[in-house]
Tab-separated table of C-alpha atoms in Angstrom:
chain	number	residue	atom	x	y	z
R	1	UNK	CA	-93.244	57.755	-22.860
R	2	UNK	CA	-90.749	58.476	-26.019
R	3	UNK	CA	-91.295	55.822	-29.132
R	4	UNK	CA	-88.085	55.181	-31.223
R	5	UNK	CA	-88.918	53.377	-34.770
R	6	UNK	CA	-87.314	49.777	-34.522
R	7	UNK	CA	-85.868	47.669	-37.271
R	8	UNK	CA	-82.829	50.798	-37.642
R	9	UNK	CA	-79.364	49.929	-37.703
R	10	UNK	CA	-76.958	51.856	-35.164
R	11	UNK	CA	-74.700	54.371	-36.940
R	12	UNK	CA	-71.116	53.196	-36.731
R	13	UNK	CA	-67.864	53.123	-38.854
R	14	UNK	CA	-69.546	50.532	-41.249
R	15	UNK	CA	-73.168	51.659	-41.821
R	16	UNK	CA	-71.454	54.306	-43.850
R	17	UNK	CA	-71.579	53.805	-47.544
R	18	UNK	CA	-68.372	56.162	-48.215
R	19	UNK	CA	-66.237	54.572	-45.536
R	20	UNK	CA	-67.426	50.707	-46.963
R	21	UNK	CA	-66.222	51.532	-50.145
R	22	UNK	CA	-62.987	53.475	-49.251
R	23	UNK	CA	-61.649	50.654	-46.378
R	24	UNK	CA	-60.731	47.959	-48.360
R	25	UNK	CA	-59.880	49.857	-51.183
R	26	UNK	CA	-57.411	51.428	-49.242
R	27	UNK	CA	-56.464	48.820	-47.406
R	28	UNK	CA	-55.420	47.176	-50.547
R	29	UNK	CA	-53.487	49.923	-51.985
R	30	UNK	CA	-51.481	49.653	-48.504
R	31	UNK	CA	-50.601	45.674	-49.473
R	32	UNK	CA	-50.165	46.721	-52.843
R	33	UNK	CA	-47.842	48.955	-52.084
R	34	UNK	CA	-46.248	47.007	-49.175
R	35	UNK	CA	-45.710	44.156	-52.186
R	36	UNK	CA	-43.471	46.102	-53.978
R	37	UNK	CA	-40.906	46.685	-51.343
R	38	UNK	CA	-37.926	44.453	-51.669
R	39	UNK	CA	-38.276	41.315	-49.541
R	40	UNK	CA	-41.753	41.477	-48.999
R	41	UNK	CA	-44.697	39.755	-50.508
R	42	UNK	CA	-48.812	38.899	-49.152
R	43	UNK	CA	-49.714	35.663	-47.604
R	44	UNK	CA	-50.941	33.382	-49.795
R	45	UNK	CA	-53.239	32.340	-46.204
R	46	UNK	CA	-54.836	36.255	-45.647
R	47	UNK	CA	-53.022	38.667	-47.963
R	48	UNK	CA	-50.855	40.178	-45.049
R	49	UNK	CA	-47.368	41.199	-45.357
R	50	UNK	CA	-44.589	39.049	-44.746
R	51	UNK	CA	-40.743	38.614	-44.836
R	52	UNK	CA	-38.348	35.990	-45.291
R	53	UNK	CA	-36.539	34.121	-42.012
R	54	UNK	CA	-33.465	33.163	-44.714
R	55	UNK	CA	-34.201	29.970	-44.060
R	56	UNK	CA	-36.898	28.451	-46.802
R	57	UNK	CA	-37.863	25.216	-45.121
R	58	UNK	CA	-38.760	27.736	-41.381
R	59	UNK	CA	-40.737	29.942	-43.831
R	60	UNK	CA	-42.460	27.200	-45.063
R	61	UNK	CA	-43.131	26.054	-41.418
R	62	UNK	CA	-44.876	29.430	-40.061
R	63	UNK	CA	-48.547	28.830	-40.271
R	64	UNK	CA	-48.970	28.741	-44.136
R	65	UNK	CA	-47.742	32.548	-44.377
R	66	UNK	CA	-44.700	31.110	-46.444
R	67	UNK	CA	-42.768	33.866	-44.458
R	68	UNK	CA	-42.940	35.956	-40.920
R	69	UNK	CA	-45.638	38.121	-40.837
R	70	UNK	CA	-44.424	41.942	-40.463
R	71	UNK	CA	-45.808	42.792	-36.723
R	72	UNK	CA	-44.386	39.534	-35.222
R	73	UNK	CA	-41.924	37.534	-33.348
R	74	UNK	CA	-40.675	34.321	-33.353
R	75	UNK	CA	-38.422	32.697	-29.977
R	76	UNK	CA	-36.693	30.099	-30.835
R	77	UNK	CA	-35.380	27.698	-27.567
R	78	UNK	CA	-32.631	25.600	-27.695
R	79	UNK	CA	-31.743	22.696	-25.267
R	80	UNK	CA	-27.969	22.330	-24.954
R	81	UNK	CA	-24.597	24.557	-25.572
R	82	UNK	CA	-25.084	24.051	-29.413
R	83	UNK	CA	-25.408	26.961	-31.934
R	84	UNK	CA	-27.436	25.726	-34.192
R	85	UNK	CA	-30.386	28.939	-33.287
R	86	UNK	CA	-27.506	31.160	-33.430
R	87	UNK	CA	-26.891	29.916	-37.363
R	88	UNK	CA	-30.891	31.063	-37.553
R	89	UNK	CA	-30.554	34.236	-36.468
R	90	UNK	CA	-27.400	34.620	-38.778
R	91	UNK	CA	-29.489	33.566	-41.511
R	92	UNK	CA	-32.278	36.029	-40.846
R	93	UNK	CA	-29.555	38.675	-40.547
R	94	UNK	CA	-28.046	37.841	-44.300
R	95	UNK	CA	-31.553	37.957	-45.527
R	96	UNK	CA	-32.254	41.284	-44.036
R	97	UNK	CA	-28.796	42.946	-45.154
R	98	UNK	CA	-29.231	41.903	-48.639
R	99	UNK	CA	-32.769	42.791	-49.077
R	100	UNK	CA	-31.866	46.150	-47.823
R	101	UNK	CA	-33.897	45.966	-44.125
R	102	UNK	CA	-33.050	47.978	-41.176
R	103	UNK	CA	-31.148	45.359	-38.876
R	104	UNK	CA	-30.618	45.992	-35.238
R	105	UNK	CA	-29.045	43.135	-32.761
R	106	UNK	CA	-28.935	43.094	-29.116
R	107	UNK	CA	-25.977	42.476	-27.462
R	108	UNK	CA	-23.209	41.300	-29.674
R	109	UNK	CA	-20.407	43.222	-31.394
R	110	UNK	CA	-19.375	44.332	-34.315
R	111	UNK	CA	-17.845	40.806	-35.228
R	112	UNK	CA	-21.077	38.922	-34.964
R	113	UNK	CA	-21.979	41.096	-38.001
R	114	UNK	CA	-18.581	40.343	-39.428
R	115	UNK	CA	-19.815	36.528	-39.339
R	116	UNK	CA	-22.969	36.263	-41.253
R	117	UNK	CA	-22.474	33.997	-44.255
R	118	UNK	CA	-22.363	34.415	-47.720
R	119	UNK	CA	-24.874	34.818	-50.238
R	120	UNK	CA	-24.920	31.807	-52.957
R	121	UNK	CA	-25.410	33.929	-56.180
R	122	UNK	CA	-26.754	32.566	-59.611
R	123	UNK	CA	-23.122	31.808	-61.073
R	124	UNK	CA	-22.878	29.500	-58.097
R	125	UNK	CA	-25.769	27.283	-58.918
R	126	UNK	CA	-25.048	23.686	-59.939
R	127	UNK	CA	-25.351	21.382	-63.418
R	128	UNK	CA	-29.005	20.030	-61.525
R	129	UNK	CA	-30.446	23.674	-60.484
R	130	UNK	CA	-29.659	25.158	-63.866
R	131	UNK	CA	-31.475	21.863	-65.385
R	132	UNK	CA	-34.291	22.477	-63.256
R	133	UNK	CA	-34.377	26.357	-64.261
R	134	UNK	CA	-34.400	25.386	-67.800
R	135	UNK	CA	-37.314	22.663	-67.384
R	136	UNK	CA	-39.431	25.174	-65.390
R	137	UNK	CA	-39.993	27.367	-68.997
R	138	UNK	CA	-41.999	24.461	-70.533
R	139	UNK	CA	-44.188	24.386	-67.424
R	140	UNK	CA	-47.322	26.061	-67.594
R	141	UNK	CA	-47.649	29.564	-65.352
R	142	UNK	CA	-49.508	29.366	-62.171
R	143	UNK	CA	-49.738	31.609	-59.433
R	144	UNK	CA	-47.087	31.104	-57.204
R	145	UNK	CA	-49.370	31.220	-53.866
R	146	UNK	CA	-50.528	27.657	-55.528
R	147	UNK	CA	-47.531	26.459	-56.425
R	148	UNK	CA	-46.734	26.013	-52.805
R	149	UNK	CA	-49.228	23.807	-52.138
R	150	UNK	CA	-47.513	20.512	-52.526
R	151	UNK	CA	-46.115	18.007	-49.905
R	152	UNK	CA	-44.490	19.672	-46.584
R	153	UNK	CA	-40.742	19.451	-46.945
R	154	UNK	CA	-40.228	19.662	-50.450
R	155	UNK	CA	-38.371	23.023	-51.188
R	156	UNK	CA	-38.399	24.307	-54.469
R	157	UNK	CA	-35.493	26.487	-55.430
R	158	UNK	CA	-35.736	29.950	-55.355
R	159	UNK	CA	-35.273	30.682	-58.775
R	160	UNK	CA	-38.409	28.979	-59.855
R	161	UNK	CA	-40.763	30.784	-57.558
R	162	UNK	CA	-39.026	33.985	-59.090
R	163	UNK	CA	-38.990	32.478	-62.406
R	164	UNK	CA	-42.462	33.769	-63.658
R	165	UNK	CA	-42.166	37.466	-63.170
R	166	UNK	CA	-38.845	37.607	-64.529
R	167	UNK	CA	-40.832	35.870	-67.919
R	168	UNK	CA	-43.173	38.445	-67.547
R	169	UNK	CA	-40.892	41.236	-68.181
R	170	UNK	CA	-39.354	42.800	-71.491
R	171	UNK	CA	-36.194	40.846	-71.404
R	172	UNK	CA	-35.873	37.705	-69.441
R	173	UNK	CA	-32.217	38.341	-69.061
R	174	UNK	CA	-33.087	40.473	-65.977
R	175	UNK	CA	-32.789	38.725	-62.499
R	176	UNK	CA	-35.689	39.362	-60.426
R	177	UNK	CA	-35.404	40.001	-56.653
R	178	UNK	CA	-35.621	37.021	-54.799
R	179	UNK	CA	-38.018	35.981	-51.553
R	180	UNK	CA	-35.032	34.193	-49.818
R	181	UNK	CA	-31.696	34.075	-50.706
R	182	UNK	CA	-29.062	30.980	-50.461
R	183	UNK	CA	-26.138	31.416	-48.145
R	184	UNK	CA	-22.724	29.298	-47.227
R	185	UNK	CA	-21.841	29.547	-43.948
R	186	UNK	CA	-18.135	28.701	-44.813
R	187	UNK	CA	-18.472	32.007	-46.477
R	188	UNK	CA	-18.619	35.901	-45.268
R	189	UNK	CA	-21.026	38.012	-46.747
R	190	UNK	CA	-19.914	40.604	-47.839
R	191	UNK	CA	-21.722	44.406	-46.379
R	192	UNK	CA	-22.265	46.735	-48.669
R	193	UNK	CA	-21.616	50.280	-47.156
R	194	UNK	CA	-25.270	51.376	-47.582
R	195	UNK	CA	-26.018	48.238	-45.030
R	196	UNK	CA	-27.952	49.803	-41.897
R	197	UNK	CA	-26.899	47.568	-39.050
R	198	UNK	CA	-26.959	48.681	-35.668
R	199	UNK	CA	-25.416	47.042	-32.671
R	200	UNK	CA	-27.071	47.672	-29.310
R	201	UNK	CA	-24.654	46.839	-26.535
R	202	UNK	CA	-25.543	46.252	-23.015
R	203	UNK	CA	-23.872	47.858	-20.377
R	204	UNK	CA	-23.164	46.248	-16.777
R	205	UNK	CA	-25.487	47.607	-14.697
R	206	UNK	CA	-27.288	46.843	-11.225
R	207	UNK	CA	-30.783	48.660	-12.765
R	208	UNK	CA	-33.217	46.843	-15.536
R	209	UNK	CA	-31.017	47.233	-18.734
R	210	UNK	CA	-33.745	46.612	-21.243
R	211	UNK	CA	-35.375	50.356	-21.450
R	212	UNK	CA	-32.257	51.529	-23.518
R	213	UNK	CA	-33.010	48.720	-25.706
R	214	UNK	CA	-36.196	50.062	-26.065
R	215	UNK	CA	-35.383	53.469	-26.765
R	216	UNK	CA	-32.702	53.016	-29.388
R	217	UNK	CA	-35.763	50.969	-31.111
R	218	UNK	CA	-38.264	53.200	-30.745
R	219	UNK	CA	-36.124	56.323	-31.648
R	220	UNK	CA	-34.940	54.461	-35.048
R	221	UNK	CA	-38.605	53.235	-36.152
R	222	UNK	CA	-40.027	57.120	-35.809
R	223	UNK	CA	-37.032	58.686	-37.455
R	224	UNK	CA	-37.090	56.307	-40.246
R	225	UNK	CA	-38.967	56.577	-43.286
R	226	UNK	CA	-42.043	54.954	-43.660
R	227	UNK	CA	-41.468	52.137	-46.443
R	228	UNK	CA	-38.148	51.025	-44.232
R	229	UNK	CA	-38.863	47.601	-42.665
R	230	UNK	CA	-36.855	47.131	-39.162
R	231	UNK	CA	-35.743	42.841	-38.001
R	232	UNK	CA	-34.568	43.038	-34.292
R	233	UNK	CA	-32.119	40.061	-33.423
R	234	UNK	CA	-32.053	38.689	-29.737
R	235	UNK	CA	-29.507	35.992	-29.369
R	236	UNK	CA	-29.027	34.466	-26.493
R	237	UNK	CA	-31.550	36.555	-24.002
R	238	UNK	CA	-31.047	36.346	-20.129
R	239	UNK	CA	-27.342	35.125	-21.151
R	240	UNK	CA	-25.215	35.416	-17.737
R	241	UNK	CA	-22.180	36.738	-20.370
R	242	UNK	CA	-24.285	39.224	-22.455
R	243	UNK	CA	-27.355	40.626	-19.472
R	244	UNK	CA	-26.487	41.482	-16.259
R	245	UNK	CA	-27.939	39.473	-13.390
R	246	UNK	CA	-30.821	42.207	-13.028
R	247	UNK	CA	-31.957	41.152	-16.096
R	248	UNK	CA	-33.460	37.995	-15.511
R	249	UNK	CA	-35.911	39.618	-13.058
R	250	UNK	CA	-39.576	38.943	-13.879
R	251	UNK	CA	-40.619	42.076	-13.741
R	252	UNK	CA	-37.876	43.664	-15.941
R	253	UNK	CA	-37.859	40.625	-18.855
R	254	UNK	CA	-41.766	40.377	-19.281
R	255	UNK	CA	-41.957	44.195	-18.993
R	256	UNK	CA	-39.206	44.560	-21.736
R	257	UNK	CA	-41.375	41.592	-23.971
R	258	UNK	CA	-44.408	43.330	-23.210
R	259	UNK	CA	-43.210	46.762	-24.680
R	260	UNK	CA	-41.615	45.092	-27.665
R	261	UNK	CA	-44.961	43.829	-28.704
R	262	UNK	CA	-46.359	47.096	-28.292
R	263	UNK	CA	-43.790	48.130	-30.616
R	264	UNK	CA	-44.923	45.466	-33.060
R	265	UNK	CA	-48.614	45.843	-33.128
R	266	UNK	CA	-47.423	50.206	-33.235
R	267	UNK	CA	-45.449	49.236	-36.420
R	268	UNK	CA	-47.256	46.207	-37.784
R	269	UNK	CA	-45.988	46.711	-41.211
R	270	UNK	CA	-42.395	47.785	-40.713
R	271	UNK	CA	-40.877	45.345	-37.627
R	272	UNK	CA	-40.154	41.446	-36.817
R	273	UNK	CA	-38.357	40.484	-33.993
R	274	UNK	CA	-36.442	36.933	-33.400
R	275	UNK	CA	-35.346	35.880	-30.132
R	276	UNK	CA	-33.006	32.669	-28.990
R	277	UNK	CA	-33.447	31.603	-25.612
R	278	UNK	CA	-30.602	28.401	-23.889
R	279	UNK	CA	-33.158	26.530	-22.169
R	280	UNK	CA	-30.501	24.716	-20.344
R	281	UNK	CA	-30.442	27.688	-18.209
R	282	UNK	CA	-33.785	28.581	-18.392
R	283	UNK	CA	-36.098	25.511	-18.657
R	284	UNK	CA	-39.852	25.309	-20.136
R	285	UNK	CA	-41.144	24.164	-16.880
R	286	UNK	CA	-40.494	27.279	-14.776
R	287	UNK	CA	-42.988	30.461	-14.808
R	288	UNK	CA	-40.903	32.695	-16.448
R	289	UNK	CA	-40.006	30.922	-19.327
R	290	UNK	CA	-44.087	30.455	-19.784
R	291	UNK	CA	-44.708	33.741	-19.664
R	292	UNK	CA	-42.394	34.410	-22.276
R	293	UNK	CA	-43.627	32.154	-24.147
R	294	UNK	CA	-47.403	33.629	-23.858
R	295	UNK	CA	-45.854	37.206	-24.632
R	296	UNK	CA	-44.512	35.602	-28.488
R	297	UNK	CA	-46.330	35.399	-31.249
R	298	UNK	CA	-44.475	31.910	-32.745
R	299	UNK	CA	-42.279	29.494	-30.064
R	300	UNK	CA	-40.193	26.862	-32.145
R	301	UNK	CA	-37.806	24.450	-29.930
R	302	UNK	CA	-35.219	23.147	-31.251
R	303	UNK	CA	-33.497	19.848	-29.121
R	304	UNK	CA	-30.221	18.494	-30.544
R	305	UNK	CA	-29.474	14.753	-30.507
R	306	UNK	CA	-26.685	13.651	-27.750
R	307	UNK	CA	-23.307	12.928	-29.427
R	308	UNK	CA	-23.186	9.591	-28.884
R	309	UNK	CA	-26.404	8.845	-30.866
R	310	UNK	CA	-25.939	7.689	-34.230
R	311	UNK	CA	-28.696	8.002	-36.112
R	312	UNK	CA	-28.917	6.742	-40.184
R	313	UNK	CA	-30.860	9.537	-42.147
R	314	UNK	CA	-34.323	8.622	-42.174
R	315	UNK	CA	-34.545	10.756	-45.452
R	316	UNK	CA	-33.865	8.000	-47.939
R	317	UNK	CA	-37.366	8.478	-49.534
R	318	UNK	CA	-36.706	11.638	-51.223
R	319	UNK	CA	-34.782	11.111	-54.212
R	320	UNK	CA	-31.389	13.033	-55.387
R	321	UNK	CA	-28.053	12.200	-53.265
R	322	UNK	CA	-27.881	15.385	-51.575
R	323	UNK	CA	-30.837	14.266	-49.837
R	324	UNK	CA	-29.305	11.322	-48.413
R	325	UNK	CA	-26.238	13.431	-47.221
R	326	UNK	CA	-28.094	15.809	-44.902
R	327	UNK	CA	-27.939	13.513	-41.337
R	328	UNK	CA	-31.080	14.864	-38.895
R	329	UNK	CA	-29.173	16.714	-35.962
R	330	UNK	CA	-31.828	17.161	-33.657
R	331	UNK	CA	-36.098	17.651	-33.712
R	332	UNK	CA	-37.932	20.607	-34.306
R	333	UNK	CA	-40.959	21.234	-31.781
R	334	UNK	CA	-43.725	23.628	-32.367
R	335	UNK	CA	-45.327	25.130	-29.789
R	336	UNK	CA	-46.879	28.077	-31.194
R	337	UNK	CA	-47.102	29.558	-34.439
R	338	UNK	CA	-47.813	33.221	-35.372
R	339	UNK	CA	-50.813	34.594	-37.068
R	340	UNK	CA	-52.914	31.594	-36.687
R	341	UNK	CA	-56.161	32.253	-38.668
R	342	UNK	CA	-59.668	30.475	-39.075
R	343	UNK	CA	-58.011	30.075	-42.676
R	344	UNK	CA	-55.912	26.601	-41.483
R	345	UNK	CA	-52.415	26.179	-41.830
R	346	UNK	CA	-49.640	25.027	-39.700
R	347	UNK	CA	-46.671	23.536	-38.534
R	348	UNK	CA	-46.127	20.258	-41.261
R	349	UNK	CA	-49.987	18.278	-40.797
R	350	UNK	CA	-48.457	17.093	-37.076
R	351	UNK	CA	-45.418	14.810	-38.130
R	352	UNK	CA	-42.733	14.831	-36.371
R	353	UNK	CA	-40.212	17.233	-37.923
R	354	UNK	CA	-36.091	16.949	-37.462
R	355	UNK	CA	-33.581	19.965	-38.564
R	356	UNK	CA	-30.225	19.400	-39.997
R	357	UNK	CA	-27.183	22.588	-40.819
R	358	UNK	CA	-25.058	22.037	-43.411
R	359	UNK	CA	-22.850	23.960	-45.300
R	360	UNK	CA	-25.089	25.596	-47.159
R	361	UNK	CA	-28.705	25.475	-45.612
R	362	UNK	CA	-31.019	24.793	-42.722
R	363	UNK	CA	-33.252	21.909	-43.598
R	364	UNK	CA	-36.266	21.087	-41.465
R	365	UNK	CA	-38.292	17.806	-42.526
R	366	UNK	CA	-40.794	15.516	-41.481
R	367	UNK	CA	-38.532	12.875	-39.237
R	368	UNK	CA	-39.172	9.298	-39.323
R	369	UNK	CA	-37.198	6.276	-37.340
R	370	UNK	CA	-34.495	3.837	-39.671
R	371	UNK	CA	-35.907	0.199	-39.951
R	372	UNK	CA	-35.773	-2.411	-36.950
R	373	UNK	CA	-32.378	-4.663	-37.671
R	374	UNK	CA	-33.618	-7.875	-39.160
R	375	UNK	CA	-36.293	-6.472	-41.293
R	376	UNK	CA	-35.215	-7.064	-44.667
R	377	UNK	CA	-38.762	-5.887	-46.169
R	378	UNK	CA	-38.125	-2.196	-44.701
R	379	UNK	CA	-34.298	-2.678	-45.483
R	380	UNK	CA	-34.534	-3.784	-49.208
R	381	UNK	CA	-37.558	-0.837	-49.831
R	382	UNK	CA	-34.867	1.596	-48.077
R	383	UNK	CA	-32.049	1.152	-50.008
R	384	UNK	CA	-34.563	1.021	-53.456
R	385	UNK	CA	-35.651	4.572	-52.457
R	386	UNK	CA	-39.119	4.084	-50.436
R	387	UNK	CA	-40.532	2.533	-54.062
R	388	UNK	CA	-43.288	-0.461	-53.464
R	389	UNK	CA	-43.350	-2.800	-56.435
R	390	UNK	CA	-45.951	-5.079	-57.359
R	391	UNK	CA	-44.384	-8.414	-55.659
R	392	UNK	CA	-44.668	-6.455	-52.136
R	393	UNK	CA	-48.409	-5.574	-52.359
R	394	UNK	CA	-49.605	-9.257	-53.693
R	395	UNK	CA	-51.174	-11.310	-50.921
């Protein structure tokens, strides 16, 4: 009978004292590092990487991250024939050309590139943003990871979350890089020749097309150096006029899902991936679609109002008259988020949210329903911006 003295830890990764000391150490020189590459910054929830969708109000929307997380993807559904995921995915695209990311989209020509709008520099700011710029140097410095934790659906402008390390430089002349840019779709950005953007086209074909997908990824994320972060664009997957009819075969769409988040967990800190999917050809109630669905990291719906619905903006609370101008156009579903965390955060504190595309931005906000006709308490508090006086709240 052998006797083995009790009360003694197993030896593992952690019981060593070196290896304790030398994990998170360099585990934080990896997010430190990762932090310094343009269009990247840490979580304010966990500290992890993330990028910018182009779209500030979505970013704001993704679990708390205030971004995509790098290793992730996001499908976006649409119900209808309206292109209002498609302006996402062009938005995502801007953000990734001008921040200098590796972009690569899936099944689409040269002229969808040609397409993606234009950035909104400084010099195009107006009277009220340059007010607000100039306001923001009497406020006291904060970190910016708390400055975003104020009311769901107010969006700061970009400038003032830049706005402190550009005061923290030499010369405050400089213009720091920003998180996410502001674009005009009735604009064309314009590519600069160093842009990396490569179109993978699909070829008619009676076999699974997706493994060439796969291999023009896979080849360009190992031949690429190290600090490059990839964004893979998806519009429109299992399309009849992009993907063959082979394509929409369980087997060869999950498989093709399946490897790209292989790819993603391979490359955690260099890839994102965002996918559109017309669920008027492809509803949520059919198997495949839940697979899908279960092989994404975040699933946002998006369901546009019928034409002949004429709804008032429900937005009359907020103050300013651009606010007022920007008409819901549909509602915003979540049905999965990425990178959820025993940390919290999530998709707007379960209101009901409603999207609306302008000109100049995609605007996602808590949605509530106009006043019933007749109720001139809820009419008269409407048109005086939401604001209760002291008459309405004596008994």
């Amino acid at each position: 009978m052998s006797f083995r003295k009790r009360n003694v830890g197993l030896a593992g990764p952690s019981s060593n004292p070196l290896q304790r000391s030398l994990t998170p150490e360099s585990s934080s020189n990896v997010t430190s590092n990762l932090a310094q590459l343009p269009g990247l910054r840490p979580s304010p929830v966990d500290g992890r990487p993330t990028t910018s969708t182009g779209t500030q109000t979505l970013d704001d929307l993704l679990a708390g991250h205030a971004g995509l997380a790098l290793g992730n993807s996001l499908l976006i559904e649409e119900n209808g024939a309206t292109e209002f995921a498609g302006a996402l995915l062009r938005y995502y695209a801007a953000e990734g050309v001008v921040q200098g990311h590796k972009i690569h989209v899936v099944g689409v020509g040269e002229q969808w590139g040609r397409e993606l709008p234009g950035l909104v520099g400084l010099a195009a700011l107006g009277k009220e943003d340059k007010v607000g710029v100039s306001v923001d140097k009497e406020k006291m410095k904060i970190a910016w990871r708390y400055e975003r934790l104020g009311e769901f659906g107010v969006v700061p402008p970009t400038s003032n979350r830049n706005h402190n390390a550009a005061a923290q430089g030499p010369s405050e002349t400089a213009i720091p890089t920003a998180f996410c840019h502001n674009f005009d779709l009735t604009k064309s950005l314009s590519i600069p020749s160093s842009a990396a953007i490569n179109f993978v086209s699909i070829l008619p074909t009676d076999e699974n097309p997706f493994p060439s997908i796969l291999q023009s990824l896979s080849q360009a994320l190992a031949t690429s150096p190290p600090q490059t972060v990839h964004r893979l664009i998806i519009p429109a997957l299992l399309s009849p006029a992009v993907y063959p009819p082979t394509a929409s075969i369980p087997s060869h769409v999950l498989g093709f899902l399946h490897s790209l988040r292989t790819l993603m967990r391979k490359y955690s800190t260099r890839l994102t991936v965002m996918v559109t999917l017309p669920l008027s050809l492809y509803p949520r109630s059919t198997g495949l679609v839940c697979w899908m669905e279960h092989l994404c990291d975040g699933v946002l719906e998006l369901a546009p109002f019928p034409h002949s619905i004429d709804i008032e903006p429900p937005l009359t609370t907020s103050t300013g008259p651009s606010k007022a101008e920007e008409k819901p156009q549909g509602m915003v579903k979540v049905h999965k988020l990425p990178v959820l965390t025993e940390k919290g955060g999530g998709g707007g504190g379960g209101d009901d949210l409603a999207f609306s595309l302008s000109r100049k931005r995609f605007v996602i906000r808590p949605f509530s329903l106009p006043p019933v006709e007749g109720d001139q308490n809820a009419q008269r508090g409407e048109a005086e911006g939401g604001i209760v006086g002291k008459v309405d709240i004596e008994f």
